[in-house]
Coordinates of C-alpha atoms in Angstrom, one line a residue:
S1 CA 55.4 -15.0 -103.3
G2 CA 57.2 -11.8 -104.2
T3 CA 53.9 -9.9 -103.8
G4 CA 53.3 -7.5 -101.0
S5 CA 49.8 -8.9 -100.5
P6 CA 48.5 -12.3 -99.6
R7 CA 46.0 -11.8 -102.4
W8 CA 46.9 -11.1 -106.0
G9 CA 44.2 -10.8 -108.6
F10 CA 43.4 -10.0 -112.2
T11 CA 40.5 -8.8 -114.3
L12 CA 38.5 -11.1 -116.5
P13 CA 38.0 -11.5 -119.4
L14 CA 41.5 -10.7 -120.7
E15 CA 41.5 -8.4 -123.7
G16 CA 41.9 -10.3 -127.0
V17 CA 41.2 -13.7 -125.4
S18 CA 37.9 -15.5 -126.0
L19 CA 36.0 -16.8 -123.0
A20 CA 36.5 -20.4 -124.2
E21 CA 40.3 -19.8 -124.4
H22 CA 40.3 -18.6 -120.8
R23 CA 40.1 -22.2 -119.5
A24 CA 43.8 -22.9 -119.9
V25 CA 44.8 -19.4 -119.0
V26 CA 42.9 -19.5 -115.7
I27 CA 44.1 -22.9 -114.7
E28 CA 47.7 -21.7 -115.3
A29 CA 47.0 -18.5 -113.4
E30 CA 45.8 -20.4 -110.3
R31 CA 48.8 -22.7 -110.5
D32 CA 51.1 -19.7 -110.7
G33 CA 49.7 -18.2 -107.5
Y34 CA 47.0 -15.8 -108.5
T35 CA 44.3 -15.9 -105.8
D36 CA 41.5 -13.8 -107.4
A37 CA 39.7 -13.2 -110.6
W38 CA 37.3 -10.3 -110.8
T39 CA 35.1 -9.3 -113.7
L40 CA 33.8 -5.9 -114.9
E41 CA 30.7 -5.0 -116.9
V42 CA 30.7 -2.3 -119.5
D43 CA 29.8 -3.2 -123.0
G44 CA 31.5 -6.6 -123.4
A45 CA 30.8 -9.7 -121.4
D46 CA 28.4 -9.5 -118.5
C47 CA 30.0 -9.7 -115.0
F48 CA 28.6 -13.1 -114.0
T49 CA 29.0 -15.5 -116.9
P50 CA 32.9 -15.5 -116.9
L51 CA 32.8 -16.2 -113.1
A52 CA 30.6 -19.3 -113.6
L53 CA 33.3 -20.6 -116.0
V54 CA 36.1 -19.8 -113.6
A55 CA 34.2 -21.5 -110.7
A56 CA 34.1 -24.7 -112.8
W57 CA 37.7 -24.5 -114.0
T58 CA 39.5 -23.7 -110.7
E59 CA 39.7 -25.2 -107.2
R60 CA 40.8 -22.4 -104.9
M61 CA 40.6 -19.1 -106.9
R62 CA 38.3 -16.5 -105.4
I63 CA 35.9 -14.9 -107.9
G64 CA 34.2 -11.6 -107.7
T65 CA 32.2 -9.0 -109.6
A66 CA 33.6 -5.5 -109.8
I67 CA 30.9 -4.6 -110.3
A68 CA 27.3 -5.8 -110.7
N69 CA 25.0 -2.8 -111.4
V70 CA 22.3 -2.0 -108.8
Y71 CA 20.1 -0.3 -111.4
T72 CA 20.0 -2.7 -114.3
R73 CA 19.2 -5.8 -112.2
T74 CA 16.6 -6.1 -109.4
P75 CA 17.7 -7.1 -105.9
A76 CA 15.9 -10.5 -106.5
V77 CA 17.9 -11.2 -109.7
L78 CA 21.2 -10.1 -108.1
A79 CA 20.5 -12.3 -105.1
M80 CA 19.6 -15.4 -107.2
T81 CA 22.7 -14.9 -109.4
A82 CA 24.9 -14.5 -106.4
A83 CA 23.4 -17.5 -104.7
A84 CA 24.0 -19.6 -107.8
L85 CA 27.7 -18.6 -108.0
A86 CA 28.1 -19.1 -104.2
E87 CA 26.7 -22.6 -104.7
A88 CA 29.1 -23.3 -107.7
A89 CA 32.1 -22.0 -105.8
P90 CA 31.4 -22.5 -102.1
G91 CA 33.2 -20.0 -99.9
R92 CA 35.0 -18.3 -102.8
F93 CA 32.5 -15.9 -104.3
V94 CA 32.3 -12.1 -103.5
L95 CA 29.4 -10.0 -104.8
G96 CA 30.7 -6.5 -105.7
L97 CA 27.9 -4.0 -106.2
G98 CA 27.9 -0.5 -107.4
S99 CA 26.0 2.3 -109.0
S100 CA 27.9 2.2 -112.3
S101 CA 27.6 5.3 -114.5
P102 CA 25.0 7.5 -116.2
V103 CA 26.1 6.2 -119.7
I104 CA 25.5 2.6 -118.8
V105 CA 22.4 3.1 -116.7
Q106 CA 20.6 6.0 -118.5
D107 CA 21.9 6.1 -122.1
W108 CA 22.2 2.3 -122.6
S109 CA 19.5 0.9 -120.3
G110 CA 16.9 3.7 -120.3
I111 CA 16.8 3.8 -116.5
P112 CA 17.1 7.2 -114.8
F113 CA 20.5 7.5 -112.9
E114 CA 19.0 9.0 -109.7
A115 CA 20.1 8.9 -106.1
P116 CA 23.0 6.5 -106.5
L117 CA 23.8 6.5 -102.8
A118 CA 20.2 5.5 -101.9
Q119 CA 19.9 3.0 -104.8
T120 CA 23.1 1.2 -103.7
R121 CA 22.1 1.2 -100.0
D122 CA 18.7 -0.2 -100.6
A123 CA 19.8 -2.8 -103.1
T124 CA 22.7 -3.9 -100.7
L125 CA 20.4 -4.3 -97.7
I126 CA 17.7 -6.3 -99.6
V127 CA 20.3 -8.5 -101.3
R128 CA 22.0 -9.3 -98.0
E129 CA 18.7 -10.3 -96.4
L130 CA 17.8 -12.5 -99.4
L131 CA 21.2 -14.2 -99.3
G132 CA 20.7 -14.8 -95.6
G133 CA 17.7 -16.9 -96.4
K134 CA 15.1 -14.5 -95.0
R135 CA 11.7 -13.8 -96.5
V136 CA 11.9 -10.2 -97.6
T137 CA 9.2 -7.6 -97.9
Q138 CA 10.5 -4.1 -98.2
E139 CA 9.4 -0.8 -99.7
T140 CA 12.1 1.9 -99.8
E141 CA 12.2 5.1 -101.6
R142 CA 14.0 3.3 -104.5
L143 CA 13.0 -0.4 -104.4
Q144 CA 10.0 -2.6 -103.6
I145 CA 10.0 -6.4 -102.9
H146 CA 7.1 -8.4 -101.5
G147 CA 7.4 -11.8 -99.9
L148 CA 10.4 -13.3 -101.6
R149 CA 12.5 -16.0 -100.0
L150 CA 15.2 -17.8 -102.0
S151 CA 14.6 -21.5 -102.2
R152 CA 18.4 -22.2 -102.6
P153 CA 20.1 -19.6 -100.3
P154 CA 23.9 -19.9 -99.9
A155 CA 25.1 -22.3 -97.2
S156 CA 27.4 -19.6 -95.8
P157 CA 27.4 -15.8 -96.0
V158 CA 28.4 -14.2 -99.2
P159 CA 30.7 -11.2 -98.7
I160 CA 29.4 -8.0 -100.3
H161 CA 31.8 -5.3 -101.5
L162 CA 30.7 -1.9 -102.6
A163 CA 32.4 0.2 -105.3
A164 CA 33.0 3.7 -104.2
L165 CA 34.8 6.9 -105.3
R166 CA 33.9 9.9 -103.1
P167 CA 33.3 10.3 -99.3
G168 CA 29.5 9.5 -99.2
M169 CA 29.8 6.2 -101.1
L170 CA 33.1 5.4 -99.4
R171 CA 31.6 5.8 -95.9
Q172 CA 28.5 3.7 -97.0
A173 CA 30.9 1.0 -98.3
G174 CA 32.5 0.9 -94.9
R175 CA 29.2 0.9 -93.1
L176 CA 27.3 -1.7 -95.2
G177 CA 30.0 -3.7 -97.0
D178 CA 32.5 -6.3 -96.1
G179 CA 34.9 -4.5 -98.5
V180 CA 35.3 -1.5 -100.7
I181 CA 36.2 -1.6 -104.4
I182 CA 38.2 1.3 -105.7
N183 CA 39.9 2.2 -109.0
W184 CA 41.4 4.9 -111.2
L185 CA 43.7 6.3 -108.5
A186 CA 47.4 6.5 -107.7
P187 CA 49.2 4.7 -104.8
G188 CA 49.5 8.0 -103.0
D189 CA 45.7 8.5 -103.1
V190 CA 44.9 5.2 -101.4
P191 CA 45.4 6.3 -97.7
K192 CA 42.9 9.2 -98.1
V193 CA 40.3 6.9 -99.7
V194 CA 40.8 4.0 -97.3
K195 CA 40.6 6.3 -94.3
V196 CA 37.2 7.5 -95.3
A197 CA 35.9 4.0 -96.0
R198 CA 37.2 2.7 -92.6
S199 CA 35.5 5.7 -90.9
G200 CA 32.2 4.2 -92.1
S201 CA 33.0 0.8 -90.6
E202 CA 34.0 2.5 -87.3
A203 CA 30.7 4.5 -87.3
A204 CA 28.8 1.2 -87.7
G205 CA 30.6 -0.4 -84.8
K206 CA 32.7 -2.7 -87.0
N207 CA 36.4 -3.4 -86.9
P208 CA 37.7 -0.9 -89.5
D209 CA 40.8 -3.0 -90.2
A210 CA 38.6 -5.9 -91.3
L211 CA 37.4 -3.9 -94.3
E212 CA 38.8 -5.4 -97.4
V213 CA 40.1 -3.0 -100.0
A214 CA 40.1 -4.3 -103.6
C215 CA 41.6 -2.0 -106.1
R216 CA 41.5 -2.3 -109.9
I217 CA 44.9 -1.3 -111.2
F218 CA 45.6 -0.6 -114.9
V219 CA 48.8 -2.4 -115.9
C220 CA 50.8 -2.4 -119.1
V221 CA 53.9 -4.6 -119.1
T222 CA 56.2 -3.1 -121.8
D223 CA 59.4 -1.4 -122.6
D224 CA 57.6 0.9 -125.0
I225 CA 56.5 3.6 -122.6
D226 CA 55.4 6.0 -125.4
A227 CA 53.1 3.5 -127.0
A228 CA 51.7 2.6 -123.6
R229 CA 51.1 6.3 -122.8
T230 CA 49.2 6.7 -126.1
R231 CA 46.9 3.9 -125.2
A232 CA 46.6 5.1 -121.6
R233 CA 45.5 8.6 -122.9
R234 CA 42.4 7.0 -124.5
E235 CA 41.6 5.1 -121.3
I236 CA 41.9 8.2 -119.2
A237 CA 39.8 10.3 -121.5
A238 CA 37.1 7.7 -121.7
Y239 CA 36.8 7.5 -117.9
L240 CA 37.9 10.7 -116.3
T241 CA 35.8 13.0 -118.5
T242 CA 32.6 11.4 -117.0
P243 CA 31.0 13.5 -114.2
V244 CA 31.6 10.9 -111.4
Y245 CA 35.3 10.4 -112.1
E246 CA 35.9 14.1 -112.8
A247 CA 34.4 14.9 -109.4
F248 CA 36.5 12.1 -107.8
H249 CA 39.8 13.5 -109.2
V250 CA 38.8 17.1 -108.1
W251 CA 38.4 15.7 -104.6
L252 CA 41.8 13.9 -104.9
G253 CA 43.4 17.2 -105.9
R254 CA 43.9 16.4 -109.6
G255 CA 41.3 18.8 -110.9
E256 CA 43.6 21.5 -112.2
A257 CA 45.9 19.0 -114.0
L258 CA 42.9 17.4 -115.7
R259 CA 40.9 20.6 -116.5
P260 CA 42.4 21.3 -119.9
M261 CA 41.6 17.8 -121.1
T262 CA 38.0 18.0 -119.7
E263 CA 37.3 21.4 -121.3
A264 CA 38.6 20.3 -124.7
W265 CA 36.6 17.0 -124.5
R266 CA 33.4 18.9 -123.7
A267 CA 34.1 21.3 -126.6
G268 CA 34.2 18.3 -128.9
D269 CA 37.9 18.4 -129.5
R270 CA 38.7 14.7 -128.7
R271 CA 42.1 14.6 -130.2
G272 CA 43.1 17.8 -128.5
A273 CA 41.8 16.5 -125.2
L274 CA 44.1 13.4 -125.4
A275 CA 47.2 15.6 -126.1
L276 CA 46.4 17.7 -123.0
I277 CA 46.7 14.8 -120.5
P278 CA 50.0 15.4 -118.7
D279 CA 52.5 12.5 -118.7
E280 CA 52.7 12.8 -114.9
V281 CA 49.0 12.0 -114.6
I282 CA 49.4 8.9 -116.8
D283 CA 52.4 7.7 -114.8
D284 CA 50.5 8.4 -111.6
L285 CA 47.3 6.6 -112.4
L286 CA 48.5 3.6 -114.5
V287 CA 51.3 1.1 -114.0
I288 CA 53.6 1.0 -117.0
G289 CA 57.0 -0.6 -117.4
T290 CA 58.9 -3.9 -117.1
A291 CA 57.5 -6.7 -115.1
E292 CA 59.8 -5.8 -112.2
Q293 CA 58.8 -2.1 -112.3
C294 CA 55.2 -3.0 -112.5
R295 CA 55.4 -5.4 -109.6
K296 CA 57.2 -2.8 -107.5
R297 CA 54.5 -0.2 -108.3
I298 CA 51.6 -2.5 -107.5
N299 CA 53.2 -3.2 -104.2
E300 CA 53.1 0.5 -103.4
Y301 CA 49.3 0.3 -103.6
V302 CA 49.5 -2.6 -101.2
A303 CA 51.8 -0.8 -98.8
N304 CA 49.3 2.1 -98.8
G305 CA 46.3 0.0 -97.8
V306 CA 45.1 -2.1 -100.7
T307 CA 44.5 -5.6 -99.6
T308 CA 43.5 -7.1 -103.0
P309 CA 45.2 -5.7 -106.0
V310 CA 43.3 -6.6 -109.1
M311 CA 45.4 -6.0 -112.3
H312 CA 43.6 -4.9 -115.4
F313 CA 46.0 -5.6 -118.2
F314 CA 45.9 -3.3 -121.2
P315 CA 48.2 -4.7 -124.0
I316 CA 49.5 -2.5 -126.8
G317 CA 50.3 -3.4 -130.4
A318 CA 48.3 -4.8 -133.4
P319 CA 44.7 -5.9 -132.7
E320 CA 45.5 -9.6 -133.5
S321 CA 48.3 -9.6 -130.9
M322 CA 46.2 -8.3 -128.0
G323 CA 45.4 -11.8 -126.6
Q324 CA 49.1 -12.8 -126.6
G325 CA 50.0 -9.5 -124.9
S326 CA 47.4 -10.0 -122.2
I327 CA 48.5 -13.6 -121.5
A328 CA 52.2 -12.5 -121.5
A329 CA 51.5 -9.8 -118.9
L330 CA 49.5 -12.2 -116.7
R331 CA 52.4 -14.6 -116.8
A332 CA 55.0 -11.9 -116.2
L333 CA 53.3 -10.7 -113.0
A334 CA 52.4 -14.1 -111.6
P335 CA 53.5 -14.6 -108.0
A336 CA 55.3 -17.8 -108.9
R337 CA 57.6 -15.9 -111.3
A338 CA 58.5 -13.2 -108.8

C-alpha cells in the first residue's frame, strides 16, 4: 500500500468540509485504502455524530473516538452511545476515552477537573462491564451507578482505547485498555511513550505487543513551509501552553525549548509567544512538506511503534479554500496513490 502500517487513518470532520459533504469524501477514502476514521471533540462537532454517518456510508472502515470525555458524559451515556455505534458498524467501532482538558471540562462544562487518573479508570471499568451486558452497581470515589443493564448490548466486545500523555495514564492505558491514543509528539518520542504503556499491559498479565498504539499526527501537505509553520505556531501555542501538554513535553525533554513561549503566553504576550517557538520544534512535532515527504515522515512514527497513524490535516490559505485543501491532502496521502 506504500504505507508502513496495515492501518492508515484520518481525523473527521475535515476542516472546511461540512458533515453532509463528507459522504462522497469518506466513500472515496475507503476506496483509496484508508482503513480508519477517528473523530475528536473540542468546540466543533461532537465525537459520535460524524461516526454514525461514516458507519452508514462505508462498509469496511473502522471508526473511533479520539476521544470521548469521561467527565462530560456519564458511564451509562457513554456505554449506550458506544453500543449504538457498535450495532451500526458491527466489529468496526473503537471507543476511545480520555480525561480531556481543564478548559473543556471545567471552563466550558462547569465540572471540576479533579483526579483524571481515577475518573478515567472508574469510567473505563464501568463502561466495559455495561458493554459486556452485565447489570452494574458500583460506587467508586468518582462515580456511582445502581442496577443498570443495557437492553441492547453489543453482540461482540467493543475495544476501548485510552488517551494518555504521561507515565501514570500511559501505564493505566496499558493495564485497562485494548489500545493507547497518543498525540502531539515527534517520531523520536514514540518509543519512550510506547514502552511505558506496554509496561502497564505487562503488569496486568497481558501481551504488551497486542496493545494498539493510535497516534494523531498533524499533517500539512504543502510546498509553502513558511505558511505552514505560521499556522503550526498557532496550533502549538493553543495546545502546548496548557498544563497537561506543558508537563508532557517537560517529561519528553522539550521543556527548555518551549519555556520562552510558555512564559510569554502566561504574561499575556500572545504574539510574542508565537514568535518564540523554535522552527526545530515545529518540524519535530508536525508533518509538513510534499506528499512524499509527509508519507515518509508518517512512516517514521510507524517504524517507532505507532500501529495506527491518524492524520489530522491542517490546510493553509484563504478560509474559503480550506475544504479543498483538506480533501487534496487526504487524496495525496491515500494508500492507493503511494
